[in-house]
PDB file of C-alpha atoms in Angstrom:
ATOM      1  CA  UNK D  11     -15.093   6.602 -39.028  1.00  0.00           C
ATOM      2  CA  UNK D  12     -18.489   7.192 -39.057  1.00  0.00           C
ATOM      3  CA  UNK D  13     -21.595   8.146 -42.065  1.00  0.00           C
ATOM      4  CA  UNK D  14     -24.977  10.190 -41.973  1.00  0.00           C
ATOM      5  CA  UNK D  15     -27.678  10.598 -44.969  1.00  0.00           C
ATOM      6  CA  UNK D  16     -28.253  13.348 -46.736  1.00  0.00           C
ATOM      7  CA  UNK D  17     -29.811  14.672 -49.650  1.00  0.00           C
ATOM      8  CA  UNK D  18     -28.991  14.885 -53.446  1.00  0.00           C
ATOM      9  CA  UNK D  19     -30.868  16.000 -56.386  1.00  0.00           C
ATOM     10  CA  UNK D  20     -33.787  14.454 -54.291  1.00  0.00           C
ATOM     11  CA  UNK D  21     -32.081  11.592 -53.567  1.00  0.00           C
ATOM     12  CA  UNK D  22     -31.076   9.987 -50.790  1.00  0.00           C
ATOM     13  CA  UNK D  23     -26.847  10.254 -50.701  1.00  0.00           C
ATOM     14  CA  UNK D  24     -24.282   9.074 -47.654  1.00  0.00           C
ATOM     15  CA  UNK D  25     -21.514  11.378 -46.350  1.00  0.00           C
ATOM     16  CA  UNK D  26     -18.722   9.168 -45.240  1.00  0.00           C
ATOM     17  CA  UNK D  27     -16.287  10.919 -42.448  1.00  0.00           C
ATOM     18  CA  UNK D  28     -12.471   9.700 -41.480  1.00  0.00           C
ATOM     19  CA  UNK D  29     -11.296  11.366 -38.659  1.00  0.00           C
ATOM     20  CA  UNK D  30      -8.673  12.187 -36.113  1.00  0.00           C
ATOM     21  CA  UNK D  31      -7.126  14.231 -33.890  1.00  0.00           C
ATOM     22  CA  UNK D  32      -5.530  16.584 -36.866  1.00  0.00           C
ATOM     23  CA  UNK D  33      -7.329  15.965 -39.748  1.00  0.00           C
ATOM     24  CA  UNK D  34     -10.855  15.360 -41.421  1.00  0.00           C
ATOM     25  CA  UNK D  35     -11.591  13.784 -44.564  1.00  0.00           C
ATOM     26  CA  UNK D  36     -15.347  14.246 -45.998  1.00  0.00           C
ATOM     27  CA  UNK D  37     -16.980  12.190 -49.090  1.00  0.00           C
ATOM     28  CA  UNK D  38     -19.980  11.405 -50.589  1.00  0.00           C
ATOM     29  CA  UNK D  39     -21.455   8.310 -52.243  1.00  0.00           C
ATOM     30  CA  UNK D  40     -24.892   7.306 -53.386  1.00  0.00           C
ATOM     31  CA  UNK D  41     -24.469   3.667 -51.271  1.00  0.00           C
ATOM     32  CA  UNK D  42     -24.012   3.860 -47.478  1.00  0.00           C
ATOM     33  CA  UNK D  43     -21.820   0.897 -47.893  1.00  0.00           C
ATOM     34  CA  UNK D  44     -19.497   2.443 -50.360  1.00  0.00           C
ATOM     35  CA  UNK D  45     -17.298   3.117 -47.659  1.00  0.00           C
ATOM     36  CA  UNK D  46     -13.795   4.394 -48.297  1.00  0.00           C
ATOM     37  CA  UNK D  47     -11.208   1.624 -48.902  1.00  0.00           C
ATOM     38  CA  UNK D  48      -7.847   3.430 -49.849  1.00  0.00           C
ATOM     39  CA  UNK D  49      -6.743   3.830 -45.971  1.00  0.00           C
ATOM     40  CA  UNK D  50      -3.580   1.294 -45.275  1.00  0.00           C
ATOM     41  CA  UNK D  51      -2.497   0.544 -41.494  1.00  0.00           C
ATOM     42  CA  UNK D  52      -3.635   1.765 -38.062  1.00  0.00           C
ATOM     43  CA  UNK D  53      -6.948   0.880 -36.769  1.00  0.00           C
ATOM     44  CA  UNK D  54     -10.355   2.338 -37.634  1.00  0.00           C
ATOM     45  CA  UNK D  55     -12.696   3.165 -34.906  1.00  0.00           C
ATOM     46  CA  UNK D  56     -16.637   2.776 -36.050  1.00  0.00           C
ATOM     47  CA  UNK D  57     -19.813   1.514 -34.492  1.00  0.00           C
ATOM     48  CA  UNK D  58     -19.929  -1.869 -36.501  1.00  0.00           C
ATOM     49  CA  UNK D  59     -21.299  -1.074 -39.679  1.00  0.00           C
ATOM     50  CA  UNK D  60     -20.637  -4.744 -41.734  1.00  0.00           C
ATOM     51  CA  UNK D  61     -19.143  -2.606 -44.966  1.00  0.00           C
ATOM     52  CA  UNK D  62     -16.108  -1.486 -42.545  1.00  0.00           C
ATOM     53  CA  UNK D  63     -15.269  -5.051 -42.145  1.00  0.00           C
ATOM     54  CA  UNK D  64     -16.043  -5.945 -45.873  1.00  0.00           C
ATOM     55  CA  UNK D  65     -14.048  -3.508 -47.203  1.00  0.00           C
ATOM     56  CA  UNK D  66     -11.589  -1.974 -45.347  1.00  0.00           C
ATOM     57  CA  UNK D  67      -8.699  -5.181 -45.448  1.00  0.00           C
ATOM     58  CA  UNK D  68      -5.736  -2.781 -45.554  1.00  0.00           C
ATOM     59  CA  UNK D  69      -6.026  -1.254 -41.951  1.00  0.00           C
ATOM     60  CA  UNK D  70      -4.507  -3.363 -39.346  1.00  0.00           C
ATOM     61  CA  UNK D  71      -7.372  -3.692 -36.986  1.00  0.00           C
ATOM     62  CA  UNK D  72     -10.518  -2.882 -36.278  1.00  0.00           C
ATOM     63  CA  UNK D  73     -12.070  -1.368 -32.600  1.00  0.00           C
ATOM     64  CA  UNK D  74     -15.942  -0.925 -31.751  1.00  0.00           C
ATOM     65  CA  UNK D  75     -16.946   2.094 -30.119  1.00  0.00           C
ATOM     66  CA  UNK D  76     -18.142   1.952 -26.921  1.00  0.00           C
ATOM     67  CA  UNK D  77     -20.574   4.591 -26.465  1.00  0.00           C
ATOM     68  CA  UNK D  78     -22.729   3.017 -29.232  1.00  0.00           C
ATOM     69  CA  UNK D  79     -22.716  -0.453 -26.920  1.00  0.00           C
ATOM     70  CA  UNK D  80     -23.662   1.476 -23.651  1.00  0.00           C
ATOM     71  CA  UNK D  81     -26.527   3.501 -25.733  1.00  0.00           C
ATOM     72  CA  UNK D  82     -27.870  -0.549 -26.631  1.00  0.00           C
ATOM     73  CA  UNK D  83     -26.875  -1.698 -23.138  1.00  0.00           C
ATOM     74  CA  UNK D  84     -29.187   0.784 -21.723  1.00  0.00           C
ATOM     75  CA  UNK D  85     -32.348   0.235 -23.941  1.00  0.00           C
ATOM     76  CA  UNK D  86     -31.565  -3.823 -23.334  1.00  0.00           C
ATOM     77  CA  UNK D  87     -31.809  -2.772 -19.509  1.00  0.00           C
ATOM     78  CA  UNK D  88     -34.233  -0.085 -19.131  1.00  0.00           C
ATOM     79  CA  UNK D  89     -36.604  -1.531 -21.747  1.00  0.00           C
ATOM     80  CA  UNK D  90     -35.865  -5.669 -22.057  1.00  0.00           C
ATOM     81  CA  UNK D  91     -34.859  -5.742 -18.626  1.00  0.00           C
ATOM     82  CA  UNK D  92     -32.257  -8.072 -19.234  1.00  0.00           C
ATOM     83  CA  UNK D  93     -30.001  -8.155 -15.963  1.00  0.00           C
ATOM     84  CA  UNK D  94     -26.528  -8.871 -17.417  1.00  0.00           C
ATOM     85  CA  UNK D  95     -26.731  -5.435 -19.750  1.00  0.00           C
ATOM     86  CA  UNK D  96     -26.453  -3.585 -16.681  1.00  0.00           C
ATOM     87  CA  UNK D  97     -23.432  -5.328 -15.398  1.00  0.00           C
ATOM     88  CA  UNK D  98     -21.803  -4.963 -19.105  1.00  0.00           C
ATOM     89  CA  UNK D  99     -22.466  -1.480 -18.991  1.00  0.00           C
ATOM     90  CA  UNK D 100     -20.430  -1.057 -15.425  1.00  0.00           C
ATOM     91  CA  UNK D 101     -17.335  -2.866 -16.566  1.00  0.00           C
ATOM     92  CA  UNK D 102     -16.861  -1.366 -20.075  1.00  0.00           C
ATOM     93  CA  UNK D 103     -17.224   2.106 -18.163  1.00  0.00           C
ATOM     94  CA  UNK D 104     -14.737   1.269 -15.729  1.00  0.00           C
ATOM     95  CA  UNK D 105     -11.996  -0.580 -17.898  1.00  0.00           C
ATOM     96  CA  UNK D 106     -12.843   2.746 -19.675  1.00  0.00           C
ATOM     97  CA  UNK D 107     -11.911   4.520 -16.579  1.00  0.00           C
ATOM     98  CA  UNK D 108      -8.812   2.262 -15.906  1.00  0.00           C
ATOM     99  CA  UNK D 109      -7.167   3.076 -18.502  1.00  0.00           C
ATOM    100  CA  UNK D 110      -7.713   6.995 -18.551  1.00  0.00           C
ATOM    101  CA  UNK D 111      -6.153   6.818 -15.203  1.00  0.00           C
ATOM    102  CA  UNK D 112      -3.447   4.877 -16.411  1.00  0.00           C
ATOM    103  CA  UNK D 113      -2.795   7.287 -18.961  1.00  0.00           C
ATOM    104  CA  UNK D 114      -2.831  10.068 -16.699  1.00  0.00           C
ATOM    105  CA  UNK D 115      -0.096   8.424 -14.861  1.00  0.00           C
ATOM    106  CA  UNK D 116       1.966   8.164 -18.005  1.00  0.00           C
ATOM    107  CA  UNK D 117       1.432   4.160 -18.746  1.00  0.00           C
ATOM    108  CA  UNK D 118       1.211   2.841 -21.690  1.00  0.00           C
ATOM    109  CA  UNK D 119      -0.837   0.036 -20.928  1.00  0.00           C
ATOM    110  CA  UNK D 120      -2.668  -1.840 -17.949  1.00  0.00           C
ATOM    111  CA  UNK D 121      -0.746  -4.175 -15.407  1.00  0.00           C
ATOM    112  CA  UNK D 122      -1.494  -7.788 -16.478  1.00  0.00           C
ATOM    113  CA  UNK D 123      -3.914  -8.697 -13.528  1.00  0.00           C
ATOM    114  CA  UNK D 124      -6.017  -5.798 -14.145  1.00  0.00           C
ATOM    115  CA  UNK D 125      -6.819  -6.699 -17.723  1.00  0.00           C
ATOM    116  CA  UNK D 126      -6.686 -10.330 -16.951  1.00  0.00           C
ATOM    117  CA  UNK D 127      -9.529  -9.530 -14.446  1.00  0.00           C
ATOM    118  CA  UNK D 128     -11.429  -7.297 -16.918  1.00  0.00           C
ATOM    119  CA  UNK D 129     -11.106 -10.175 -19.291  1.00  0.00           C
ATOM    120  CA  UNK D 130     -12.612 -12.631 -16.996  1.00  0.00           C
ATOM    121  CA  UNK D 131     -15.575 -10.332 -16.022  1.00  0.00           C
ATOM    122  CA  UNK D 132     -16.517 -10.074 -19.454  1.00  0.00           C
ATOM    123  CA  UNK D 133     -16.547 -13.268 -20.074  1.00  0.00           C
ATOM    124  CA  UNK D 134     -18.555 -14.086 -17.186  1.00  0.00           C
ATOM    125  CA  UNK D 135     -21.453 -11.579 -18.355  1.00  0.00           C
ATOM    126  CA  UNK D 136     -21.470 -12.902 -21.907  1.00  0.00           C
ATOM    127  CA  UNK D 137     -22.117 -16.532 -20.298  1.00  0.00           C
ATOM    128  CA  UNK D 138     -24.566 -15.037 -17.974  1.00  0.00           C
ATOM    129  CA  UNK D 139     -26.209 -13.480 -20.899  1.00  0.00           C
ATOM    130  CA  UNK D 140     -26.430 -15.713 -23.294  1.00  0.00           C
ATOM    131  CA  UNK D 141     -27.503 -18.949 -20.466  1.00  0.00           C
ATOM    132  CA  UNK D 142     -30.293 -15.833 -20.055  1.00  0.00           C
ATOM    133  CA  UNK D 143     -31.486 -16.349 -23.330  1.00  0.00           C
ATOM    134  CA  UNK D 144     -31.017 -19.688 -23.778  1.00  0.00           C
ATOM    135  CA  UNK D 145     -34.073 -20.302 -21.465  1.00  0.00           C
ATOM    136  CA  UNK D 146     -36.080 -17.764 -23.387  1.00  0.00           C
ATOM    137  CA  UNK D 147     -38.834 -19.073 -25.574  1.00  0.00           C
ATOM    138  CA  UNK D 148     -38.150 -18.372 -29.231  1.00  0.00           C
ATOM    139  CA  UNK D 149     -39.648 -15.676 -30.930  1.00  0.00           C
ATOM    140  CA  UNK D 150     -42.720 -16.876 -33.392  1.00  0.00           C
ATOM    141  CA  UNK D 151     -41.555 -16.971 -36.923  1.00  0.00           C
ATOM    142  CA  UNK D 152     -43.964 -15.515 -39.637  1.00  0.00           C
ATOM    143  CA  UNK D 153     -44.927 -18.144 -41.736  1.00  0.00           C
ATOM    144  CA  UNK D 154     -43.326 -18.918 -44.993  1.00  0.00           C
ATOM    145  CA  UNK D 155     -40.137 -17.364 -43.043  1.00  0.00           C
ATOM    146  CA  UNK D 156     -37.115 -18.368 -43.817  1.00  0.00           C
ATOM    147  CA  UNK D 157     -33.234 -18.103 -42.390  1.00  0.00           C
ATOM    148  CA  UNK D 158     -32.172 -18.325 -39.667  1.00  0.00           C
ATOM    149  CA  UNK D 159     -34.633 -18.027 -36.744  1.00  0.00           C
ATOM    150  CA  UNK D 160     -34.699 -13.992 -35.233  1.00  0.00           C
ATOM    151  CA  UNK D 161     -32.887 -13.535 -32.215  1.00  0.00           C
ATOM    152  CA  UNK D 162     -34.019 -10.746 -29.324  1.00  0.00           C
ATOM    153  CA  UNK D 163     -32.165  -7.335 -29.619  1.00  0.00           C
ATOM    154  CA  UNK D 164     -30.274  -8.548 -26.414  1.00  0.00           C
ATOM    155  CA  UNK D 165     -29.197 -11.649 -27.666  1.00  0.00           C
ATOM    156  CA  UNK D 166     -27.231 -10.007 -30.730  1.00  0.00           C
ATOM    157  CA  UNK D 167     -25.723  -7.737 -28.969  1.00  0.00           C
ATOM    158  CA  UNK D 168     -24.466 -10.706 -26.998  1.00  0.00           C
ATOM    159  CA  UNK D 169     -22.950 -12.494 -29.819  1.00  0.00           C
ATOM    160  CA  UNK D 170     -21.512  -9.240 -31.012  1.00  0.00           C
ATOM    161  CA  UNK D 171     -19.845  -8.716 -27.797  1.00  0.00           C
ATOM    162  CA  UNK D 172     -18.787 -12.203 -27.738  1.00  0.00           C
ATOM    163  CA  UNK D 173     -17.585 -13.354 -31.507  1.00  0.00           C
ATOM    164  CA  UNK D 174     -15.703  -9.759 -31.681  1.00  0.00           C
ATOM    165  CA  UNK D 175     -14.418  -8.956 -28.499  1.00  0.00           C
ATOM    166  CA  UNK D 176     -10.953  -8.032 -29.374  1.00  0.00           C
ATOM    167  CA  UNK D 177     -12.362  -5.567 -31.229  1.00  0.00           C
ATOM    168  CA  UNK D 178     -14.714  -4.315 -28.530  1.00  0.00           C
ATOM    169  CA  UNK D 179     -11.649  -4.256 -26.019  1.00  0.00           C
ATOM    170  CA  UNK D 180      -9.130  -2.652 -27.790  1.00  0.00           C
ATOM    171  CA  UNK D 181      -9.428   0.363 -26.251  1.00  0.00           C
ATOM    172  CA  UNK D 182      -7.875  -1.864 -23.368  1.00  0.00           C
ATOM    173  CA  UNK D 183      -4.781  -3.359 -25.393  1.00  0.00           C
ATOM    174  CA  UNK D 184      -3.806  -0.107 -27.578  1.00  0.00           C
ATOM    175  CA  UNK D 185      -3.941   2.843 -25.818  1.00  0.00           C
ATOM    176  CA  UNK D 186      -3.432   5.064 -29.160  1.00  0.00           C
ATOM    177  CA  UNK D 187      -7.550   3.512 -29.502  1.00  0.00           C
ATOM    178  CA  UNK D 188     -10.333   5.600 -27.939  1.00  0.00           C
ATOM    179  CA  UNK D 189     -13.250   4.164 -26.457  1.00  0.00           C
ATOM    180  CA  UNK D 190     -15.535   5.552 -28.452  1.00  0.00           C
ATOM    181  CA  UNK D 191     -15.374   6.470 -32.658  1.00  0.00           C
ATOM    182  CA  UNK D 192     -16.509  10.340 -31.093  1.00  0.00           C
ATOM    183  CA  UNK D 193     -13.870  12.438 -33.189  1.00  0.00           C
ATOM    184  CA  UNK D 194     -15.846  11.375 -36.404  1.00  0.00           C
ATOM    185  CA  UNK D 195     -19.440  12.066 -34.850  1.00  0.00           C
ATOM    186  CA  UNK D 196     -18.607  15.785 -34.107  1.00  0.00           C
ATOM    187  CA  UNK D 197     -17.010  16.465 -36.939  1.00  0.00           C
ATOM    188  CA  UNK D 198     -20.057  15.269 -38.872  1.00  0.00           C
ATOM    189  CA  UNK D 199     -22.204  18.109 -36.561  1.00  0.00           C
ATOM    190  CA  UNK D 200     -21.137  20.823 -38.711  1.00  0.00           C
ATOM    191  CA  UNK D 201     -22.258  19.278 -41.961  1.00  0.00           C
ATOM    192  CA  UNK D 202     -25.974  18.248 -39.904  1.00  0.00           C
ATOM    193  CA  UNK D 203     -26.198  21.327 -39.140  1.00  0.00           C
ATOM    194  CA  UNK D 204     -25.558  22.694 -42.608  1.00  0.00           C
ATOM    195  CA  UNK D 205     -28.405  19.970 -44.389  1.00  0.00           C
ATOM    196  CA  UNK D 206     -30.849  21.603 -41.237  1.00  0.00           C
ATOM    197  CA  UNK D 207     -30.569  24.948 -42.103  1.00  0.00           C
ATOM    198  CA  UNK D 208     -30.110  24.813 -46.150  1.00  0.00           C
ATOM    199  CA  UNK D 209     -31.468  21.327 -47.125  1.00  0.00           C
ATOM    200  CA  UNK D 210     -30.543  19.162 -49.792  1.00  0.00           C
ATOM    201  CA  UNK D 211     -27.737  19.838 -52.424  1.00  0.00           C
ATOM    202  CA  UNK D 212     -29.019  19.887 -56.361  1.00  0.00           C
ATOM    203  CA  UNK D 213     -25.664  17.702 -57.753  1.00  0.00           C
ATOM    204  CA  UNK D 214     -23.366  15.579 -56.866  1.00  0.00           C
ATOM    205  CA  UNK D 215     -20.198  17.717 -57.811  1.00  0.00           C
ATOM    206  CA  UNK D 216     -21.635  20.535 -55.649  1.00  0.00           C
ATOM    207  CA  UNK D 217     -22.277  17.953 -53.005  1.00  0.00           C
ATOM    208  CA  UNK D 218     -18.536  16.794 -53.055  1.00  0.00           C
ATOM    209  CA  UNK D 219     -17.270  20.500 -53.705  1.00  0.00           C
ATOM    210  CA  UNK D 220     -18.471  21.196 -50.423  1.00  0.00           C
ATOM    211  CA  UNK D 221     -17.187  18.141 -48.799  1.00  0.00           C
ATOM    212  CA  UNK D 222     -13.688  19.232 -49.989  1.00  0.00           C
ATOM    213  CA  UNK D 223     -13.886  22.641 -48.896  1.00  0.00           C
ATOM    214  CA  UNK D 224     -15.158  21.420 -45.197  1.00  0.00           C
ATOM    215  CA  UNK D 225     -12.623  19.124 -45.149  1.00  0.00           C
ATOM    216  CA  UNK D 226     -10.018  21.915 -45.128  1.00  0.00           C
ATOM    217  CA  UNK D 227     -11.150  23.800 -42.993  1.00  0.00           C
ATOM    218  CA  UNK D 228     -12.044  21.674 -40.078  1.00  0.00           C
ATOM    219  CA  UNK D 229      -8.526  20.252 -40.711  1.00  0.00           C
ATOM    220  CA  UNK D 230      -7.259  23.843 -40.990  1.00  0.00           C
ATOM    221  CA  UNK D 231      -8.890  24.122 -37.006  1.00  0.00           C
ATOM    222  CA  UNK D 232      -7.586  21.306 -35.911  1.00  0.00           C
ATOM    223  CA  UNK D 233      -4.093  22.714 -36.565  1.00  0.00           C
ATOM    224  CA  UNK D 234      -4.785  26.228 -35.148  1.00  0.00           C
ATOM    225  CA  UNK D 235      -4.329  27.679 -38.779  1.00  0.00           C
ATOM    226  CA  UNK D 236      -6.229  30.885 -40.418  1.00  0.00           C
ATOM    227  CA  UNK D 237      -8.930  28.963 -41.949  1.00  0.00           C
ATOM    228  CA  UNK D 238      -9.753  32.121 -44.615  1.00  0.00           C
ATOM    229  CA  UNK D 239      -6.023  32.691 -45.716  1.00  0.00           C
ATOM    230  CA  UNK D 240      -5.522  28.982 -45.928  1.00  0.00           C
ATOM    231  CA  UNK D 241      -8.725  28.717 -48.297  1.00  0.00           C
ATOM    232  CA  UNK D 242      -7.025  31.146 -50.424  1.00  0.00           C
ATOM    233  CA  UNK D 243      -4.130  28.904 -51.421  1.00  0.00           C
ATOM    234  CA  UNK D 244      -3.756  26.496 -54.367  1.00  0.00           C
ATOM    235  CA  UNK D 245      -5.107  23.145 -53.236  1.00  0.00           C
ATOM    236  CA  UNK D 246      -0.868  22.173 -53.781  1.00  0.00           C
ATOM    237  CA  UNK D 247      -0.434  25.077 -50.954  1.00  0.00           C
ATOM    238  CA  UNK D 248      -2.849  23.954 -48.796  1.00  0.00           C
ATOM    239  CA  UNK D 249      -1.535  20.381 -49.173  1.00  0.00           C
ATOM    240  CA  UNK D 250       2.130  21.742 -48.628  1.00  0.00           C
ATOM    241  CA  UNK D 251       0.676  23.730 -45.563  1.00  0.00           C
ATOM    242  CA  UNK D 252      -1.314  20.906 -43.852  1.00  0.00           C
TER     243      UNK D 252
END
């Protein structure tokens, strides 16, 4: 799953996306946390956007996508220079790496010791981390501030990685789970590209009108159908069809 902003009547609107390998389902909705709630079972891939875990209590699980932890892993490093985000960044990719080999071989999931030792390495960092921080000075707090006291960019990724790493790993333990929530970021291109080139829509019906008719047809691709024949079915055909 995965959202972008666009445009409406002037306004700023969020196109949600659910995705997978044979279908695509587009929507719209004025709030970026309005995500949609109707799916029941299976496990939602998505880059840890709070409203996912707020609303979505019918799936079964949840999993984090990886590629959006490297892309912080590698600011932390490059710009923070925070040692342990390097050595984060090495393990995820090769558990990642793991288990497409495992796949390739036919296996449905790692042998014990290997994810054992994945396991412990992870933990390991997140200690080394977060002892790391521990012996940073706190950040100044404006005054009149209140809550809890701001954390470094570093440090909560650290406690994401930490309070939900079944999530983060489950890539590891559920080999139906990609690494990364991907499948939902390119099939949002198409609709980027569209806002580029014609800008922002004038209502909201025309807005979800479109949504509907791009969610056929980049279903209709994904099952190697004739995307102009199929768009000239009743929406029952095209449900029958798909």
């Amino acid at each position: 799953m995965d959202e972008t902003g666009l445009r409406v009547d002037g306004k700023l609107h969020w196109l949600h996306s659910i995705s997978d390998l044979a279908f695509t389902h587009y929507r719209i909705s004025a709030k970026r946390g309005a995500v949609p709630s109707f799916l029941t079972g299976g496990t939602i891939v998505h880059d840890h956007w709070k409203s996912y875990y707020a609303h979505m209590s019918g799936v079964d699980a949840h999993a984090l996508c990886g590629a959006h932890h490297l892309r912080e892993l590698k600011a932390i490093e490059e710009i923070e220079k925070e040692p342990w985000a390097c050595a984060m960044s090495v393990l995820l990719n090769s558990a990642n790496q793991l288990k497409c080999a495992a796949q390739g071989r036919g296996e449905t999931e790692l042998p014990t010791s290997v994810h054992h030792g994945i396991l412990t390495k992870y933990m390991a960092i997140l200690t080394e981390g977060l002892a790391f921080h521990e012996r940073q000075d706190p950040l100044a707090r404006r005054t009149g501030a209140r809550g809890r006291k701001a954390r470094r960019p570093g440090h909560n990724l650290l406690v994401r990685l930490r309070d939900y790493r079944d999530d983060v790993l489950r890539f590891l333990t559920d080999f139906t789970v990609p690494f990364t929530n991907n499948q939902a970021e390119r099939d949002l291109r198409m609709m980027k590209l569209r806002m580029k080139i014609s800008g922002t829509f004038r209502t909201l019906e025309g807005a979800q009108v479109f949504a509907d008719i791009r969610s056929v047809i980049s279903t209709v691709r994904k099952h190697g159908g004739n995307i102009l024949e199929t768009l000239t079915l009743s929406p029952q055909q095209i449900i029958a069809r798909l």
